[in-house]
């Protein structure tokens, strides 16, 4: 259960408001609000003291001296939305994402710890978590058990001590997501030990099972998996429900499956909405141009889901599943004062947002300015080396072919990679993964990324190492050099000029820009990539997943070219 933060003195103050010995800070009158348990719209009044609802019902407080009174006539109120599966590092950072999301009613986040875990010592990461905790929204966290790739120091990084320190935090409420589940099935008892410890601490275990068979679902359920968010059809949702999983439906920039899944569930007449949740699953910035969890609710309403169920999938169902309904997802006594005021149940975009008793949005306007947090523990991007001609040696007999945005397979190279430039108009390019510290590199070719990108470099990757793609080695080097100048990010170059760039000044992996600005930068970069032949849906996800060994069939990793299906390194990384 999520731990309540209130001390004895505050609890006595809350009851004093109910007794009439103190006045509430905020009184919402003539409220029509959704009660998640009853699935009904209730008429009444909501009393708030500080960040907490101290009463919700028909009564009025006896003492209103100094109380802010808000008449909610003509509006409906729903609980603050919860994002149950956030990767808050998709170019944005946790603060800028929460700032943006909260204006549209998403004020609670259950978040991936991967970037913080991989880039800094735990005590530094925890200092950042504690800063976020002090702000008027709610962050909860996962504890990862694997890196999603092949890393040189994975055993050292993912130690029982390090993972255990995360699981010991009360704001860590989930283990996973289990991208390395084949390792678990193959007998990895260390991962099973972590799962057992997490479950004993009351945490949920989230699997990552795209396309999983019924047998695989059953085996993972027996080993401790509680939920999964990888269903892509109504049939896959039903399969998970039959095996006793909690199912989170995904609506993301890489898998926008939610509308079709919901229509399929309704057509199959599956009465399972009490057991479903929704997520945007770490979508890239431009996907959020028209919303976060409000976007998911809109999709549900458009698919024909009853409003009471649509809102529950983004509020109460999540709170109940993660055992935090004592604080979240319900407009009732004792919960956080997280309220979204809507013009009608058919429009999930709030006119007013209250998060922990603080107005995020008032009468359609932003009403709170978030303070900065200290990111100085995140080491600056400054690779201590320069590239030379030895770094552009290509001799592998096969390369990496893109099947779609994220699936890659091996292919036989049919061009001469010894030249300094590959011909334009065909879809083969040089591909380099190089260690951020300059100790090793992996060189190959990539087919199907683009036809005419001459130079591109990105410090945004699964591990924070540097990816370079292009047809012209000089332009690739220029893109690498440009990243050093701007403190990391992405750079697209052509014929000796920088065409587009996206700075990621926080460690070379996160932007410090407001989401609106970041969305504009991302769209500009993607437009330029598309103009040069990038033919898939989301280039940012392509970069992230080039190293991801939880996806078939061949990946470029810190250890070299990796055969996912056979679990072995085919060509090792070269020392520089």
Coordinates of C-alpha atoms in Angstrom, one line a residue:
X1 CA 0.0 0.0 0.0
X2 CA 1.2 3.5 -0.9
X3 CA 2.3 5.2 2.3
X4 CA 0.3 8.2 3.6
X5 CA 2.7 11.1 4.2
X6 CA 0.7 12.9 6.9
X7 CA 2.2 13.3 10.4
X8 CA 0.2 13.2 13.7
X9 CA -0.2 16.9 13.9
X10 CA -1.6 17.1 10.3
X11 CA -4.0 14.2 11.0
X12 CA -5.4 16.0 14.0
X13 CA -5.7 19.2 11.9
X14 CA -7.7 17.2 9.3
X15 CA -10.2 15.9 11.9
X16 CA -10.5 19.3 13.4
X17 CA -11.8 20.6 10.1
X18 CA -14.5 17.9 10.1
X19 CA -15.4 18.8 13.7
X20 CA -15.7 22.5 12.9
X21 CA -12.8 23.6 15.0
X22 CA -10.8 24.6 11.9
X23 CA -11.9 25.8 8.5
X24 CA -11.0 23.9 5.3
X25 CA -8.5 25.7 3.0
X26 CA -10.7 25.0 0.0
X27 CA -14.4 24.2 -0.3
X28 CA -15.9 23.0 -3.6
X29 CA -19.7 23.5 -3.6
X30 CA -22.4 22.2 -5.9
X31 CA -20.0 19.5 -7.1
X32 CA -21.0 16.7 -9.4
X33 CA -18.2 14.2 -9.1
X34 CA -17.5 10.6 -10.3
X35 CA -17.2 8.0 -7.5
X36 CA -15.0 5.3 -8.8
X37 CA -16.3 2.5 -6.5
X38 CA -20.0 3.2 -7.1
X39 CA -19.5 4.2 -10.7
X40 CA -22.0 7.0 -10.2
X41 CA -22.0 10.7 -10.4
X42 CA -22.5 12.1 -6.9
X43 CA -23.8 15.6 -6.0
X44 CA -22.3 17.2 -2.9
X45 CA -19.5 19.3 -1.5
X46 CA -15.7 18.6 -1.2
X47 CA -13.7 19.9 1.7
X48 CA -10.0 20.2 1.3
X49 CA -7.3 20.8 3.9
X50 CA -3.8 21.3 2.5
X51 CA -3.2 18.5 0.0
X52 CA -6.0 16.2 1.3
X53 CA -9.7 15.7 0.9
X54 CA -11.1 15.7 4.4
X55 CA -14.7 15.2 3.5
X56 CA -16.8 14.5 0.4
X57 CA -20.6 14.4 0.7
X58 CA -23.7 16.4 1.1
X59 CA -22.8 18.4 4.3
X60 CA -21.3 21.8 4.5
X61 CA -18.5 22.7 6.9
X62 CA -19.4 24.6 10.1
X63 CA -16.4 26.8 9.9
X64 CA -15.4 28.6 6.6
X65 CA -13.4 31.5 8.0
X66 CA -10.7 32.2 5.4
X67 CA -11.8 29.3 3.2
X68 CA -11.5 29.6 -0.6
X69 CA -14.9 28.7 -2.0
X70 CA -15.3 27.4 -5.5
X71 CA -18.8 26.9 -7.0
X72 CA -18.5 23.9 -9.4
X73 CA -22.0 24.3 -10.8
X74 CA -22.1 23.5 -14.5
X75 CA -19.0 21.2 -14.4
X76 CA -18.3 17.6 -13.5
X77 CA -15.3 16.5 -11.5
X78 CA -13.2 13.4 -11.9
X79 CA -10.1 12.1 -10.0
X80 CA -6.7 13.3 -11.3
X81 CA -5.5 11.0 -14.0
X82 CA -2.8 8.4 -13.3
X83 CA -0.1 7.3 -15.9
X84 CA 0.7 3.8 -14.8
X85 CA 3.6 3.0 -17.1
X86 CA 5.9 6.0 -17.8
X87 CA 9.3 6.1 -19.4
X88 CA 9.9 9.7 -18.4
X89 CA 13.1 10.0 -20.5
X90 CA 11.9 10.0 -24.1
X91 CA 13.9 13.2 -24.8
X92 CA 11.9 15.0 -22.1
X93 CA 12.8 14.6 -18.4
X94 CA 10.5 13.6 -15.5
X95 CA 9.9 17.2 -14.4
X96 CA 9.2 18.7 -17.9
X97 CA 6.9 15.8 -18.7
X98 CA 5.0 16.1 -15.4
X99 CA 4.7 19.8 -15.8
X100 CA 3.2 19.4 -19.3
X101 CA 1.0 16.4 -18.3
X102 CA -0.4 18.0 -15.2
X103 CA -1.9 20.9 -17.2
X104 CA -4.1 18.3 -18.9
X105 CA -5.0 16.4 -15.7
X106 CA -2.4 13.7 -15.4
X107 CA -0.9 14.3 -12.0
X108 CA 0.3 10.8 -10.8
X109 CA 3.1 8.8 -12.5
X110 CA 4.4 5.3 -12.1
X111 CA 7.8 5.6 -13.7
X112 CA 10.7 3.7 -15.1
X113 CA 14.0 4.1 -13.2
X114 CA 16.3 2.9 -16.0
X115 CA 18.1 6.2 -16.9
X116 CA 18.7 7.2 -13.3
X117 CA 19.8 3.7 -12.5
X118 CA 22.3 3.4 -15.4
X119 CA 23.7 6.9 -15.2
X120 CA 24.4 7.6 -11.6
X121 CA 24.9 6.1 -8.2
X122 CA 21.8 5.3 -6.3
X123 CA 22.2 8.0 -3.7
X124 CA 22.3 10.6 -6.4
X125 CA 19.3 9.2 -8.1
X126 CA 17.4 9.1 -4.8
X127 CA 18.2 12.8 -4.3
X128 CA 16.4 13.5 -7.6
X129 CA 13.5 11.4 -6.6
X130 CA 13.2 13.3 -3.3
X131 CA 13.2 16.6 -5.1
X132 CA 10.3 15.4 -7.3
X133 CA 8.5 14.1 -4.3
X134 CA 8.4 17.6 -2.8
X135 CA 6.4 19.0 -5.8
X136 CA 2.6 19.0 -6.1
X137 CA 2.3 15.9 -8.1
X138 CA 3.0 12.2 -7.3
X139 CA 5.8 10.1 -8.7
X140 CA 6.1 6.4 -8.0
X141 CA 8.8 4.2 -9.5
X142 CA 9.7 0.8 -10.8
X143 CA 12.8 -1.1 -10.0
X144 CA 14.3 -2.6 -13.2
X145 CA 15.9 -6.1 -13.0
X146 CA 17.6 -6.0 -16.4
X147 CA 19.1 -3.4 -18.8
X148 CA 17.2 -4.5 -22.0
X149 CA 20.5 -5.0 -23.8
X150 CA 24.0 -6.6 -23.5
X151 CA 26.2 -4.4 -21.3
X152 CA 29.8 -4.8 -20.3
X153 CA 29.1 -4.3 -16.6
X154 CA 25.5 -5.6 -16.3
X155 CA 26.3 -8.0 -13.4
X156 CA 28.1 -5.2 -11.5
X157 CA 25.3 -2.7 -12.1
X158 CA 22.4 -5.0 -11.4
X159 CA 23.6 -6.4 -8.1
X160 CA 21.4 -7.6 -5.3
X161 CA 22.6 -4.6 -3.2
X162 CA 21.9 -2.0 -5.9
X163 CA 18.5 -3.4 -6.9
X164 CA 17.6 -3.9 -3.3
X165 CA 18.3 -0.3 -2.4
X166 CA 15.6 0.7 -4.9
X167 CA 13.1 -1.9 -3.7
X168 CA 13.6 -0.6 -0.2
X169 CA 12.1 2.8 -1.1
X170 CA 8.4 3.2 -0.2
X171 CA 7.8 5.1 -3.5
X172 CA 9.0 2.1 -5.5
X173 CA 5.8 0.0 -6.1
X174 CA 6.6 -2.1 -9.1
X175 CA 9.3 -4.6 -10.3
X176 CA 10.2 -4.8 -13.9
X177 CA 9.3 -4.4 -16.6
X178 CA 10.6 -7.9 -17.3
X179 CA 12.1 -7.5 -20.7
X180 CA 14.7 -10.3 -20.0
X181 CA 12.0 -12.9 -19.2
X182 CA 13.6 -15.5 -21.4
X183 CA 16.5 -15.4 -19.0
X184 CA 14.1 -16.0 -16.2
X185 CA 12.5 -18.9 -17.9
X186 CA 15.9 -20.3 -18.6
X187 CA 16.8 -20.5 -14.9
X188 CA 18.0 -17.1 -13.8
X189 CA 17.4 -17.5 -10.1
X190 CA 18.8 -14.1 -9.2
X191 CA 16.0 -12.4 -11.1
X192 CA 13.5 -14.8 -9.5
X193 CA 14.9 -13.9 -6.1
X194 CA 14.4 -10.2 -6.8
X195 CA 10.8 -10.9 -8.0
X196 CA 10.1 -12.8 -4.7
X197 CA 11.5 -10.0 -2.7
X198 CA 9.5 -7.4 -4.6
X199 CA 6.3 -9.4 -4.1
X200 CA 7.0 -9.8 -0.4
X201 CA 7.3 -6.0 -0.2
X202 CA 3.8 -5.7 -1.7
X203 CA 5.1 -4.6 -5.2
X204 CA 3.5 -5.6 -8.5
X205 CA 5.6 -7.3 -11.2
X206 CA 5.1 -6.1 -14.7
X207 CA 5.9 -8.4 -17.6
X208 CA 6.8 -7.4 -21.1
X209 CA 5.4 -10.1 -23.4
X210 CA 4.6 -9.0 -26.9
X211 CA 3.1 -11.9 -28.9
X212 CA 3.4 -14.3 -26.0
X213 CA 1.7 -17.7 -26.2
X214 CA -0.7 -19.0 -23.6
X215 CA 2.0 -21.3 -22.3
X216 CA 4.5 -18.4 -21.9
X217 CA 1.9 -16.3 -20.2
X218 CA 1.2 -19.2 -17.8
X219 CA 4.8 -19.8 -17.0
X220 CA 5.5 -16.1 -16.3
X221 CA 2.4 -15.9 -14.2
X222 CA 3.6 -18.8 -12.0
X223 CA 7.0 -17.1 -11.6
X224 CA 5.4 -13.9 -10.3
X225 CA 4.2 -11.7 -13.1
X226 CA 1.1 -9.8 -12.2
X227 CA 0.4 -7.6 -15.2
X228 CA 1.4 -7.0 -18.8
X229 CA 1.0 -4.0 -21.2
X230 CA 2.0 -5.7 -24.5
X231 CA -1.4 -6.9 -25.9
X232 CA -2.0 -5.7 -29.4
X233 CA -5.5 -7.1 -30.1
X234 CA -8.7 -7.8 -28.2
X235 CA -7.8 -11.6 -28.5
X236 CA -4.5 -11.0 -26.7
X237 CA -6.2 -9.0 -24.0
X238 CA -8.7 -11.8 -23.4
X239 CA -5.8 -14.3 -23.3
X240 CA -4.1 -12.4 -20.6
X241 CA -7.3 -12.0 -18.6
X242 CA -7.9 -15.7 -18.8
X243 CA -4.4 -16.3 -17.3
X244 CA -5.2 -13.9 -14.4
X245 CA -3.1 -10.9 -15.6
X246 CA -4.0 -7.3 -15.0
X247 CA -3.9 -5.7 -18.5
X248 CA -2.8 -2.2 -19.3
X249 CA -3.9 -1.2 -22.8
X250 CA -1.3 0.8 -24.8
X251 CA -1.8 3.9 -26.9
X252 CA 1.7 5.0 -27.9
X253 CA 3.7 6.5 -30.7
X254 CA 5.0 3.1 -31.6
X255 CA 1.9 1.0 -30.9
X256 CA -1.3 3.1 -31.2
X257 CA -3.5 -0.1 -30.6
X258 CA -5.9 1.2 -28.0
X259 CA -8.8 2.3 -30.2
X260 CA -9.0 -1.1 -32.0
X261 CA -8.5 -3.1 -28.9
X262 CA -11.3 -1.3 -27.1
X263 CA -13.7 -1.8 -30.1
X264 CA -12.8 -5.4 -30.2
X265 CA -13.5 -5.8 -26.5
X266 CA -16.9 -4.2 -26.9
X267 CA -17.7 -6.4 -30.0
X268 CA -16.7 -9.5 -28.0
X269 CA -18.9 -8.3 -25.2
X270 CA -16.2 -8.8 -22.6
X271 CA -17.3 -7.4 -19.3
X272 CA -13.7 -6.7 -18.1
X273 CA -13.4 -3.0 -17.9
X274 CA -13.0 -3.2 -14.1
X275 CA -9.7 -5.0 -14.8
X276 CA -8.2 -2.8 -17.5
X277 CA -5.9 0.2 -17.3
X278 CA -4.4 2.5 -20.0
X279 CA -1.0 3.9 -20.7
X280 CA 0.9 6.0 -23.3
X281 CA 4.0 3.8 -22.6
X282 CA 6.8 6.4 -22.9
X283 CA 5.7 8.0 -26.2
X284 CA 7.9 10.5 -27.9
X285 CA 7.1 14.2 -27.3
X286 CA 5.1 14.9 -30.5
X287 CA 2.6 12.1 -29.7
X288 CA 1.6 14.1 -26.6
X289 CA 0.8 17.2 -28.6
X290 CA -2.9 16.4 -28.0
X291 CA -2.7 15.0 -24.6
X292 CA -1.4 12.3 -22.1
X293 CA -4.0 10.2 -20.2
X294 CA -6.7 12.6 -21.4
X295 CA -5.8 11.3 -24.9
X296 CA -6.4 7.7 -23.8
X297 CA -9.7 8.6 -22.2
X298 CA -10.8 10.4 -25.4
X299 CA -9.9 7.3 -27.4
X300 CA -12.0 5.1 -25.0
X301 CA -15.0 7.4 -25.2
X302 CA -14.7 7.6 -29.1
X303 CA -14.6 3.7 -29.1
X304 CA -18.0 3.6 -27.3
X305 CA -16.8 2.8 -23.7
X306 CA -19.1 4.2 -21.0
X307 CA -17.6 7.3 -19.4
X308 CA -17.6 5.7 -16.0
X309 CA -15.4 2.9 -17.3
X310 CA -13.2 5.2 -19.5
X311 CA -12.3 7.4 -16.5
X312 CA -11.8 4.4 -14.2
X313 CA -9.2 2.9 -16.5
X314 CA -7.1 6.1 -16.0
X315 CA -7.9 6.5 -12.3
X316 CA -9.5 4.1 -9.9
X317 CA -8.6 0.8 -11.6
X318 CA -4.9 1.8 -11.5
X319 CA -5.0 2.9 -7.9
X320 CA -6.8 -0.3 -6.8
X321 CA -4.4 -2.5 -8.7
X322 CA -1.3 -0.9 -7.3
X323 CA -2.8 -0.8 -3.8
X324 CA -2.8 3.0 -3.6
X325 CA -6.5 3.7 -3.5
X326 CA -6.0 5.0 0.0
X327 CA -4.4 8.0 -1.6
X328 CA -5.3 8.1 -5.3
X329 CA -8.0 7.5 -7.9
X330 CA -11.0 8.2 -5.8
X331 CA -12.8 11.4 -4.8
X332 CA -13.5 10.5 -1.2
X333 CA -12.4 11.3 2.3
X334 CA -8.7 10.9 3.0
X335 CA -7.4 10.9 -0.5
X336 CA -5.1 13.4 -2.1
X337 CA -6.9 16.4 -3.4
X338 CA -6.3 15.5 -7.1
X339 CA -9.3 16.8 -9.0
X340 CA -10.0 17.5 -12.7
X341 CA -12.9 19.8 -13.5
X342 CA -14.5 19.1 -16.9
X343 CA -17.1 20.8 -19.0
X344 CA -18.8 17.4 -19.5
X345 CA -18.0 13.7 -19.2
X346 CA -17.6 13.6 -22.9
X347 CA -14.6 16.0 -22.8
X348 CA -11.7 14.7 -20.7
X349 CA -9.5 17.8 -21.1
X350 CA -9.9 19.7 -17.8
X351 CA -10.7 23.4 -17.5
X352 CA -9.3 23.3 -14.0
X353 CA -6.8 21.0 -12.4
X354 CA -6.1 20.6 -8.7
X355 CA -3.1 18.4 -7.7
X356 CA -2.4 17.8 -4.0
X357 CA -4.5 20.8 -3.3
X358 CA -2.6 23.1 -5.6
X359 CA -4.1 24.7 -8.7
X360 CA -2.2 23.5 -11.8
X361 CA -4.7 25.1 -14.1
X362 CA -7.5 27.6 -13.3
X363 CA -10.2 28.7 -15.8
X364 CA -8.2 27.3 -18.7
X365 CA -4.9 29.0 -17.8
X366 CA -1.7 27.6 -16.2
X367 CA -1.7 28.5 -12.5
X368 CA 1.5 27.1 -11.1
X369 CA 5.1 27.4 -12.0
X370 CA 7.2 24.4 -11.1
X371 CA 10.6 25.2 -9.5
X372 CA 13.7 23.7 -11.1
X373 CA 15.3 20.6 -9.7
X374 CA 19.0 20.0 -9.4
X375 CA 20.3 17.8 -12.2
X376 CA 24.0 18.3 -11.4
X377 CA 24.4 14.7 -10.4
X378 CA 23.8 13.7 -14.0
X379 CA 27.3 13.7 -15.5
X380 CA 27.7 16.1 -18.5
X381 CA 28.1 14.8 -22.0
X382 CA 31.7 15.3 -23.0
X383 CA 33.4 12.3 -24.7
X384 CA 37.1 12.6 -23.9
X385 CA 38.3 11.7 -27.4
X386 CA 38.2 12.7 -31.1
X387 CA 37.3 10.4 -34.0
X388 CA 39.9 9.4 -36.5
X389 CA 40.0 7.4 -39.7
X390 CA 40.5 4.1 -37.7
X391 CA 37.0 4.6 -36.3
X392 CA 35.5 4.3 -39.8
X393 CA 36.7 0.9 -40.8
X394 CA 33.9 -1.5 -41.9
X395 CA 34.6 -5.1 -42.7
X396 CA 31.7 -7.2 -41.4
X397 CA 30.1 -9.5 -44.1
X398 CA 26.6 -8.7 -42.9
X399 CA 24.7 -5.8 -41.5
X400 CA 21.5 -4.9 -39.7
X401 CA 18.3 -4.7 -41.7
X402 CA 15.3 -2.9 -40.3
X403 CA 12.0 -4.8 -40.8
X404 CA 10.0 -2.0 -39.1
X405 CA 10.6 0.8 -36.6
X406 CA 12.1 -1.6 -34.0
X407 CA 12.5 -5.2 -35.5
X408 CA 15.9 -5.8 -37.1
X409 CA 17.4 -8.9 -38.8
X410 CA 20.8 -9.7 -40.4
X411 CA 21.4 -9.2 -44.1
X412 CA 24.4 -9.8 -46.4
X413 CA 26.2 -6.6 -47.3
X414 CA 26.2 -6.1 -51.1
X415 CA 28.1 -2.8 -51.3
X416 CA 31.8 -2.0 -50.8
X417 CA 32.1 -0.4 -47.3
X418 CA 35.8 0.4 -47.7
X419 CA 35.0 3.7 -49.5
X420 CA 34.5 6.9 -47.5
X421 CA 31.0 7.3 -49.0
X422 CA 28.0 5.1 -49.9
X423 CA 25.9 5.9 -53.0
X424 CA 22.7 7.9 -52.5
X425 CA 19.3 6.6 -53.5
X426 CA 19.7 3.2 -51.9
X427 CA 18.9 2.2 -48.4
X428 CA 22.2 1.1 -46.9
X429 CA 24.2 3.3 -44.5
X430 CA 27.1 3.1 -42.2
X431 CA 26.2 2.3 -38.6
X432 CA 28.6 2.8 -35.6
X433 CA 28.0 2.4 -31.9
X434 CA 30.8 3.9 -30.0
X435 CA 31.5 3.9 -26.3
X436 CA 30.8 7.2 -24.6
X437 CA 34.2 7.0 -22.9
X438 CA 35.9 5.9 -26.1
X439 CA 37.1 2.4 -25.1
X440 CA 35.4 0.4 -27.9
X441 CA 33.3 0.6 -31.0
X442 CA 31.0 -1.6 -33.2
X443 CA 30.9 -0.9 -36.9
X444 CA 28.5 -2.4 -39.4
X445 CA 26.0 -1.3 -42.0
X446 CA 22.3 -0.7 -41.6
X447 CA 19.7 -1.3 -44.3
X448 CA 16.3 0.3 -44.4
X449 CA 17.0 3.2 -42.1
X450 CA 17.1 5.9 -44.9
X451 CA 18.2 6.5 -48.5
X452 CA 20.0 9.8 -48.3
X453 CA 21.1 10.7 -44.7
X454 CA 24.8 11.7 -45.0
X455 CA 25.6 12.2 -41.4
X456 CA 23.6 11.7 -38.2
X457 CA 24.7 11.2 -34.6
X458 CA 22.8 10.7 -31.3
X459 CA 23.9 10.4 -27.7
X460 CA 20.3 9.3 -27.0
X461 CA 20.4 5.5 -26.9
X462 CA 19.6 2.6 -24.7
X463 CA 22.9 2.9 -22.8
X464 CA 23.9 6.5 -23.3
X465 CA 26.6 5.4 -25.9
X466 CA 26.8 7.2 -29.2
X467 CA 25.0 6.0 -32.4
X468 CA 26.2 7.3 -35.8
X469 CA 24.4 6.6 -39.1
X470 CA 25.1 8.0 -42.5
X471 CA 26.5 7.6 -46.0
X472 CA 29.4 10.0 -45.7
X473 CA 32.0 9.5 -43.0
X474 CA 33.0 13.2 -43.0
X475 CA 29.4 14.2 -42.3
X476 CA 29.1 11.5 -39.6
X477 CA 32.2 12.9 -37.9
X478 CA 30.8 16.4 -38.2
X479 CA 27.6 15.2 -36.5
X480 CA 29.6 13.6 -33.7
X481 CA 31.6 16.8 -33.2
X482 CA 28.5 18.9 -33.2
X483 CA 27.1 16.8 -30.3
X484 CA 30.2 17.7 -28.3
X485 CA 29.6 21.4 -28.9
X486 CA 25.9 21.4 -27.8
X487 CA 26.4 19.0 -24.8
X488 CA 24.8 16.0 -26.4
X489 CA 21.6 15.2 -28.3
X490 CA 21.0 14.6 -31.9
X491 CA 22.5 16.2 -35.0
X492 CA 21.8 15.8 -38.7
X493 CA 24.5 16.9 -41.1
X494 CA 24.9 17.2 -44.9
X495 CA 27.7 18.3 -47.1
X496 CA 29.6 20.0 -44.2
X497 CA 26.6 21.7 -42.7
X498 CA 24.3 21.1 -39.7
X499 CA 20.8 20.7 -41.0
X500 CA 18.9 20.0 -37.8
X501 CA 19.7 19.3 -34.2
X502 CA 18.0 18.5 -30.9
X503 CA 20.0 19.4 -27.8
X504 CA 19.9 17.0 -24.8
X505 CA 21.9 19.0 -22.4
X506 CA 21.1 16.9 -19.3
X507 CA 23.8 14.2 -19.6
X508 CA 23.3 14.0 -23.3
X509 CA 20.1 12.0 -22.8
X510 CA 17.5 14.4 -21.5
X511 CA 16.3 17.8 -22.6
X512 CA 15.7 20.7 -20.2
X513 CA 13.4 22.5 -22.6
X514 CA 9.6 22.8 -22.0
X515 CA 7.6 20.2 -23.7
X516 CA 6.1 22.6 -26.2
X517 CA 9.6 23.6 -27.4
X518 CA 10.8 20.0 -27.4
X519 CA 7.9 18.9 -29.5
X520 CA 8.8 21.5 -32.1
X521 CA 12.4 20.5 -32.1
X522 CA 11.5 16.8 -32.5
X523 CA 9.0 17.4 -35.3
X524 CA 11.6 19.4 -37.2
X525 CA 14.3 16.7 -36.8
X526 CA 11.8 14.0 -37.9
X527 CA 10.7 16.0 -40.9
X528 CA 14.3 16.3 -42.1
X529 CA 15.0 12.6 -41.5
X530 CA 11.8 11.7 -43.4
X531 CA 12.8 14.0 -46.3
X532 CA 16.0 12.0 -46.6
X533 CA 14.3 8.7 -46.7
X534 CA 13.5 7.6 -43.2
X535 CA 10.5 5.3 -44.0
X536 CA 9.3 4.1 -40.6
X537 CA 7.0 5.6 -37.9
X538 CA 9.2 6.9 -35.1
X539 CA 13.0 7.5 -35.6
X540 CA 13.5 8.2 -31.9
X541 CA 12.2 4.7 -31.0
X542 CA 14.4 3.2 -33.7
X543 CA 17.5 4.7 -32.0
X544 CA 16.4 3.5 -28.6
X545 CA 15.7 -0.1 -29.8
X546 CA 18.8 -0.7 -31.9
X547 CA 20.4 -2.1 -28.8
X548 CA 17.3 -3.7 -27.3
X549 CA 17.9 -7.4 -27.0
X550 CA 14.4 -8.2 -25.9
X551 CA 13.4 -7.8 -29.5
X552 CA 14.4 -10.0 -32.5
X553 CA 16.6 -10.7 -34.3
X554 CA 20.0 -9.0 -34.3
X555 CA 21.1 -6.0 -32.2
X556 CA 24.2 -3.8 -31.9
X557 CA 25.3 -3.7 -28.3
X558 CA 28.3 -2.8 -26.1
X559 CA 29.5 -6.4 -26.5
X560 CA 29.2 -6.4 -30.3
X561 CA 26.7 -7.7 -32.8
X562 CA 24.3 -9.8 -30.8
X563 CA 22.1 -12.7 -32.0
X564 CA 19.0 -12.4 -29.9
X565 CA 17.4 -15.8 -30.7
X566 CA 20.6 -17.8 -30.0
X567 CA 21.8 -15.6 -27.1
X568 CA 25.3 -15.0 -28.4
X569 CA 27.7 -12.4 -29.7
X570 CA 28.3 -12.9 -33.4
X571 CA 31.0 -10.2 -33.8
X572 CA 32.6 -8.7 -30.7
X573 CA 33.1 -4.9 -30.2
X574 CA 36.6 -3.7 -31.1
X575 CA 38.8 -1.9 -28.7
X576 CA 39.9 1.5 -29.8

